[in-house]
Amino acid sequence: MFSKRSLLTAVLGALTVDAAPALVEVSRRQSITALSTAQISTFRPFSYFASTAYCQPSTTVTWSCGANCAANADFIPTASGGDGSSVQFWYVGFSPSQNTVIVAHQGTDTSKIEADATDADAFLETLNTSLFPGVSSSVKAHSGFANEQAKTATAILSAVQSTIKTHSATAVTVVGHSLGAAIALLDGVYLPLHISGVSFKTIGYGLPRVGNQAFADYVDSHLDLSHINNKEDIVPIVPGRFLGYAHPSGEVHIMDNNQWVSCPGQDNTSTECTVGDVPNIFEGDTSDHDGPYDTVTMGC
């Protein structure tokens, strides 16, 4: 539940939409492209992997979680963990059909991620130098999200290294929804600093803003990121940009007609993209947060 201070922060942050020169806006709209049915379908296995992160670790480590697990039936789990409360659920394993290691993080309910993302006590902080060696001190992340990522970082690193070795893997894909997407993005920055010789990709669903402008620029320079936002979901517009937060590039927006479009740049303000479509929290719809993302609704 929002405190008075966090609600004020949410409202101010969400109501603040940076003005863009008309010429820039026209250029952005012209470069927005629709995804084909084939392109959309390539995300579906990863949508299921993100949804599966909501399942109990005892079922993901045995890959016996029902329909979510059945959607990626050939997956080979390595490790899982978390308690769903103080530590979000997570799992690591290998997908032969996608030929990649999968790292997945559990999300949380809409009201909690709103509160976490907009709490005035959750400030931008420099990344932990032990976890993120060599990253500039100008790169800062939401303290709450960074603290969540730190809880599982070393366990996940060990599991990923083991999975790479066991399966001779050459690719790692990190996925998550909501809070899980924020943790996944931080893992997407973290893991390549400790593992070489493989490629990395991050796919997030309903991703809140995670860091400052320097963080967004670092992600754009170093990560292969797609963050998919569904219709009028309000989570991707918090924390507000007036607090110094910025989204990296890579947005894919599912519009009201269910067309998926690629929105170039950071925080694209076109009405075809989330920031323009949902200029404030009062014009958003919390029921859009869980999907569906193509055919996948998040949750176990």
Short mmCIF file of C-alpha atoms in Angstrom, two decimals:
data_model
loop_
_atom_site.label_atom_id
_atom_site.label_comp_id
_atom_site.label_asym_id
_atom_site.label_seq_id
_atom_site.Cartn_x
_atom_site.Cartn_y
_atom_site.Cartn_z
CA MET A 1 0.00 0.00 0.00
CA PHE A 2 1.22 3.50 -0.82
CA SER A 3 2.30 5.83 1.95
CA LYS A 4 1.28 9.50 1.45
CA ARG A 5 4.85 10.31 0.49
CA SER A 6 5.27 7.44 -1.98
CA LEU A 7 1.88 8.20 -3.56
CA LEU A 8 2.91 11.82 -4.06
CA THR A 9 6.16 10.63 -5.60
CA ALA A 10 4.28 8.29 -7.91
CA VAL A 11 1.89 10.97 -9.06
CA LEU A 12 4.55 13.61 -9.62
CA GLY A 13 6.86 11.13 -11.34
CA ALA A 14 4.18 9.71 -13.58
CA LEU A 15 2.71 13.11 -14.45
CA THR A 16 6.09 14.39 -15.58
CA VAL A 17 6.50 13.76 -19.29
CA ASP A 18 9.48 15.33 -20.98
CA ALA A 19 8.52 17.56 -23.85
CA ALA A 20 10.06 16.62 -27.18
CA PRO A 21 10.54 18.92 -30.17
CA ALA A 22 7.98 18.27 -32.88
CA LEU A 23 10.64 17.35 -35.42
CA VAL A 24 12.11 14.70 -33.12
CA GLU A 25 8.64 13.32 -32.40
CA VAL A 26 7.83 13.02 -36.11
CA SER A 27 11.12 11.22 -36.66
CA ARG A 28 10.39 8.78 -33.83
CA ARG A 29 6.94 7.98 -35.16
CA GLN A 30 8.28 7.38 -38.63
CA SER A 31 10.83 4.90 -37.32
CA ILE A 32 8.38 2.89 -35.19
CA THR A 33 7.95 -0.49 -36.83
CA ALA A 34 5.38 -3.24 -36.43
CA LEU A 35 6.57 -6.74 -35.58
CA SER A 36 5.47 -9.57 -37.81
CA THR A 37 3.58 -12.58 -36.49
CA ALA A 38 6.78 -14.61 -36.83
CA GLN A 39 8.77 -12.04 -34.86
CA ILE A 40 6.17 -11.96 -32.08
CA SER A 41 6.16 -15.75 -31.81
CA THR A 42 9.92 -15.81 -31.14
CA PHE A 43 9.24 -14.16 -27.76
CA ARG A 44 6.69 -16.77 -26.64
CA PRO A 45 9.11 -19.34 -25.16
CA PHE A 46 10.79 -16.58 -23.13
CA SER A 47 7.40 -15.25 -22.01
CA TYR A 48 6.68 -18.70 -20.62
CA PHE A 49 10.11 -18.83 -18.97
CA ALA A 50 9.35 -15.50 -17.26
CA SER A 51 5.91 -16.72 -16.20
CA THR A 52 7.41 -19.94 -14.83
CA ALA A 53 9.52 -17.92 -12.40
CA TYR A 54 6.34 -17.44 -10.34
CA CYS A 55 6.27 -21.19 -9.62
CA GLN A 56 7.64 -22.75 -6.44
CA PRO A 57 11.37 -23.57 -6.62
CA SER A 58 10.61 -27.17 -5.67
CA THR A 59 8.73 -27.51 -8.97
CA THR A 60 11.07 -25.52 -11.21
CA VAL A 61 14.13 -27.49 -10.08
CA THR A 62 12.31 -30.68 -11.13
CA TRP A 63 10.55 -28.96 -14.03
CA SER A 64 7.18 -30.24 -12.85
CA CYS A 65 5.20 -26.99 -12.61
CA GLY A 66 2.37 -27.85 -14.97
CA ALA A 67 1.43 -25.84 -18.05
CA ASN A 68 4.25 -23.30 -17.70
CA CYS A 69 6.89 -26.02 -17.64
CA ALA A 70 5.13 -27.99 -20.37
CA ALA A 71 5.39 -24.97 -22.68
CA ASN A 72 9.20 -25.46 -22.67
CA ALA A 73 9.18 -29.19 -22.14
CA ASP A 74 12.83 -29.86 -23.03
CA PHE A 75 14.24 -27.44 -20.44
CA ILE A 76 16.94 -28.90 -18.17
CA PRO A 77 17.00 -27.19 -14.74
CA THR A 78 20.24 -26.61 -12.85
CA ALA A 79 19.21 -24.76 -9.70
CA SER A 80 16.38 -22.75 -8.16
CA GLY A 81 15.85 -20.71 -5.04
CA GLY A 82 14.08 -17.92 -3.20
CA ASP A 83 11.16 -17.95 -0.80
CA GLY A 84 8.82 -15.62 -2.70
CA SER A 85 8.86 -13.14 0.16
CA SER A 86 12.21 -11.84 1.36
CA VAL A 87 13.91 -13.33 -1.74
CA GLN A 88 12.13 -13.54 -5.09
CA PHE A 89 11.95 -17.00 -6.69
CA TRP A 90 14.57 -17.70 -9.35
CA TYR A 91 15.82 -20.60 -11.43
CA VAL A 92 18.64 -21.39 -13.87
CA GLY A 93 18.92 -24.11 -16.49
CA PHE A 94 19.45 -24.89 -20.16
CA SER A 95 16.99 -24.78 -23.04
CA PRO A 96 18.07 -27.08 -25.89
CA SER A 97 15.38 -25.80 -28.23
CA GLN A 98 16.47 -22.18 -27.71
CA ASN A 99 20.15 -23.19 -27.35
CA THR A 100 20.67 -20.90 -24.38
CA VAL A 101 21.10 -20.87 -20.64
CA ILE A 102 18.00 -19.38 -19.01
CA VAL A 103 18.07 -17.23 -15.87
CA ALA A 104 14.59 -16.32 -14.64
CA HIS A 105 13.37 -14.07 -11.83
CA GLN A 106 9.95 -13.91 -10.18
CA GLY A 107 7.95 -10.71 -10.27
CA THR A 108 5.48 -9.40 -7.74
CA ASP A 109 1.92 -8.09 -7.62
CA THR A 110 1.15 -4.74 -9.22
CA SER A 111 0.48 -2.81 -6.00
CA LYS A 112 3.77 -3.91 -4.46
CA ILE A 113 5.92 -3.11 -7.51
CA GLU A 114 4.25 0.32 -7.73
CA ALA A 115 5.09 0.97 -4.10
CA ASP A 116 8.63 -0.37 -4.44
CA ALA A 117 9.27 1.63 -7.60
CA THR A 118 7.91 4.92 -6.28
CA ASP A 119 8.86 4.89 -2.60
CA ALA A 120 10.76 8.11 -1.90
CA ASP A 121 13.09 6.17 0.39
CA ALA A 122 14.27 4.05 -2.55
CA PHE A 123 16.94 6.31 -3.98
CA LEU A 124 19.44 5.97 -6.81
CA GLU A 125 22.72 4.48 -5.63
CA THR A 126 26.07 3.62 -7.15
CA LEU A 127 26.38 -0.04 -8.10
CA ASN A 128 28.22 -2.34 -5.70
CA THR A 129 31.84 -2.44 -6.90
CA SER A 130 32.28 -6.08 -5.88
CA LEU A 131 29.33 -7.20 -8.00
CA PHE A 132 29.88 -4.66 -10.77
CA PRO A 133 33.65 -4.16 -11.05
CA GLY A 134 34.81 -1.51 -13.46
CA VAL A 135 31.41 0.14 -13.92
CA SER A 136 31.58 3.92 -13.56
CA SER A 137 30.34 5.44 -10.32
CA SER A 138 28.10 7.66 -12.44
CA VAL A 139 25.99 4.58 -13.24
CA LYS A 140 23.31 4.37 -10.56
CA ALA A 141 20.36 2.06 -9.92
CA HIS A 142 17.24 2.05 -7.76
CA SER A 143 18.44 0.97 -4.32
CA GLY A 144 15.58 -1.45 -3.71
CA PHE A 145 16.05 -3.22 -7.04
CA ALA A 146 19.82 -3.35 -6.55
CA ASN A 147 19.39 -4.85 -3.09
CA GLU A 148 17.07 -7.54 -4.47
CA GLN A 149 19.55 -8.44 -7.21
CA ALA A 150 22.40 -8.66 -4.72
CA LYS A 151 20.57 -11.29 -2.64
CA THR A 152 20.84 -13.92 -5.39
CA ALA A 153 23.73 -12.66 -7.52
CA THR A 154 26.49 -15.05 -6.45
CA ALA A 155 24.21 -18.12 -6.37
CA ILE A 156 22.97 -17.36 -9.86
CA LEU A 157 26.50 -16.69 -11.14
CA SER A 158 27.61 -20.09 -9.87
CA ALA A 159 24.59 -21.82 -11.41
CA VAL A 160 25.13 -20.10 -14.76
CA GLN A 161 28.82 -21.02 -14.81
CA SER A 162 27.91 -24.64 -14.02
CA THR A 163 25.23 -24.73 -16.72
CA ILE A 164 27.56 -23.27 -19.34
CA LYS A 165 30.16 -25.91 -18.54
CA THR A 166 27.71 -28.84 -18.45
CA HIS A 167 26.00 -27.98 -21.73
CA SER A 168 28.87 -26.26 -23.56
CA ALA A 169 26.54 -23.30 -23.85
CA THR A 170 27.44 -20.22 -25.84
CA ALA A 171 24.48 -18.00 -24.91
CA VAL A 172 22.71 -16.80 -21.77
CA THR A 173 19.23 -15.25 -21.69
CA VAL A 174 17.94 -13.49 -18.57
CA VAL A 175 14.18 -13.04 -18.23
CA GLY A 176 11.69 -11.67 -15.75
CA HIS A 177 8.42 -9.82 -15.29
CA SER A 178 7.74 -6.77 -13.12
CA LEU A 179 10.21 -6.73 -10.20
CA GLY A 180 11.70 -9.82 -11.83
CA ALA A 181 12.36 -7.78 -14.97
CA ALA A 182 14.22 -5.17 -12.91
CA ILE A 183 16.37 -7.87 -11.30
CA ALA A 184 16.89 -9.49 -14.71
CA LEU A 185 18.15 -6.21 -16.15
CA LEU A 186 20.65 -5.83 -13.31
CA ASP A 187 21.71 -9.46 -13.84
CA GLY A 188 22.13 -8.59 -17.51
CA VAL A 189 24.68 -5.99 -16.47
CA TYR A 190 26.25 -8.16 -13.76
CA LEU A 191 26.81 -11.53 -15.39
CA PRO A 192 28.94 -10.40 -18.39
CA LEU A 193 31.34 -8.74 -15.96
CA HIS A 194 32.16 -12.18 -14.53
CA ILE A 195 31.67 -14.54 -17.49
CA SER A 196 33.35 -14.30 -20.87
CA GLY A 197 33.14 -16.27 -24.10
CA VAL A 198 29.33 -16.34 -24.32
CA SER A 199 26.67 -13.93 -25.57
CA PHE A 200 24.03 -12.38 -23.29
CA LYS A 201 20.48 -11.24 -23.89
CA THR A 202 17.88 -9.81 -21.50
CA ILE A 203 14.11 -9.92 -22.06
CA GLY A 204 11.92 -8.11 -19.55
CA TYR A 205 8.15 -7.80 -19.29
CA GLY A 206 6.45 -4.85 -17.57
CA LEU A 207 9.84 -3.39 -16.67
CA PRO A 208 9.93 -0.37 -14.33
CA ARG A 209 12.71 2.16 -14.74
CA VAL A 210 15.76 0.72 -12.99
CA GLY A 211 18.47 3.37 -13.12
CA ASN A 212 19.59 6.84 -14.08
CA GLN A 213 20.55 8.21 -17.49
CA ALA A 214 24.10 6.87 -17.18
CA PHE A 215 22.65 3.44 -16.38
CA ALA A 216 20.38 3.57 -19.44
CA ASP A 217 23.33 4.62 -21.61
CA TYR A 218 25.48 1.81 -20.19
CA VAL A 219 22.76 -0.72 -20.98
CA ASP A 220 22.44 0.60 -24.52
CA SER A 221 26.19 0.26 -25.02
CA HIS A 222 26.66 -3.17 -23.45
CA LEU A 223 23.41 -5.19 -23.47
CA ASP A 224 21.08 -6.84 -25.93
CA LEU A 225 17.79 -5.83 -24.29
CA SER A 226 14.13 -6.13 -25.17
CA HIS A 227 11.54 -4.84 -22.70
CA ILE A 228 7.94 -5.59 -23.59
CA ASN A 229 5.10 -3.44 -22.26
CA ASN A 230 1.45 -4.41 -22.49
CA LYS A 231 -1.08 -1.75 -23.47
CA GLU A 232 -1.76 0.73 -20.61
CA ASP A 233 0.41 -0.96 -17.97
CA ILE A 234 1.51 1.76 -15.53
CA VAL A 235 4.56 -0.01 -14.09
CA PRO A 236 6.86 0.94 -17.01
CA ILE A 237 6.28 4.67 -16.33
CA VAL A 238 7.62 4.53 -12.75
CA PRO A 239 9.80 5.72 -11.08
CA GLY A 240 9.29 9.13 -12.67
CA ARG A 241 11.89 10.72 -14.89
CA PHE A 242 11.91 13.85 -12.72
CA LEU A 243 13.66 11.70 -10.11
CA GLY A 244 16.51 11.12 -12.55
CA TYR A 245 15.40 7.74 -13.90
CA ALA A 246 15.56 6.71 -17.56
CA HIS A 247 14.62 3.64 -19.55
CA PRO A 248 17.21 2.13 -21.87
CA SER A 249 16.32 1.45 -25.50
CA GLY A 250 14.69 -1.77 -26.64
CA GLU A 251 11.01 -1.17 -25.90
CA VAL A 252 8.39 -3.30 -27.61
CA HIS A 253 4.86 -2.02 -26.96
CA ILE A 254 1.72 -4.11 -27.33
CA MET A 255 -0.97 -1.66 -28.48
CA ASP A 256 -4.71 -1.89 -27.80
CA ASN A 257 -5.27 -3.65 -31.13
CA ASN A 258 -2.72 -6.29 -30.01
CA GLN A 259 -0.18 -5.14 -32.58
CA TRP A 260 3.40 -5.27 -31.30
CA VAL A 261 5.58 -2.33 -32.29
CA SER A 262 9.27 -1.61 -31.79
CA CYS A 263 9.82 1.81 -30.21
CA PRO A 264 13.30 3.21 -30.91
CA GLY A 265 15.29 5.20 -28.39
CA GLN A 266 14.95 5.75 -24.68
CA ASP A 267 11.50 6.58 -23.23
CA ASN A 268 9.98 7.14 -26.64
CA THR A 269 7.13 9.65 -26.20
CA SER A 270 5.13 8.66 -29.27
CA THR A 271 1.54 7.72 -28.44
CA GLU A 272 2.29 4.34 -30.01
CA CYS A 273 4.77 3.69 -27.20
CA THR A 274 4.23 3.40 -23.45
CA VAL A 275 5.40 6.83 -22.26
CA GLY A 276 3.16 8.58 -24.76
CA ASP A 277 0.27 6.15 -24.42
CA VAL A 278 0.28 6.27 -20.61
CA PRO A 279 1.30 9.85 -19.74
CA ASN A 280 0.26 9.43 -16.09
CA ILE A 281 -0.90 6.74 -13.69
CA PHE A 282 -4.54 7.86 -13.96
CA GLU A 283 -4.60 6.92 -17.64
CA GLY A 284 -3.07 3.50 -17.00
CA ASP A 285 -4.67 0.15 -16.28
CA THR A 286 -3.13 -2.12 -13.67
CA SER A 287 -4.93 -5.12 -15.17
CA ASP A 288 -2.63 -4.89 -18.21
CA HIS A 289 0.49 -5.56 -16.13
CA ASP A 290 0.25 -9.36 -16.17
CA GLY A 291 -0.50 -9.56 -19.87
CA PRO A 292 -1.37 -11.33 -21.93
CA TYR A 293 1.94 -11.08 -23.76
CA ASP A 294 0.87 -12.72 -27.01
CA THR A 295 -0.80 -15.79 -25.45
CA VAL A 296 1.01 -15.74 -22.09
CA THR A 297 -0.39 -14.28 -18.86
CA MET A 298 2.21 -14.03 -16.11
CA GLY A 299 1.79 -16.26 -13.06
CA CYS A 300 2.07 -19.92 -12.11
#
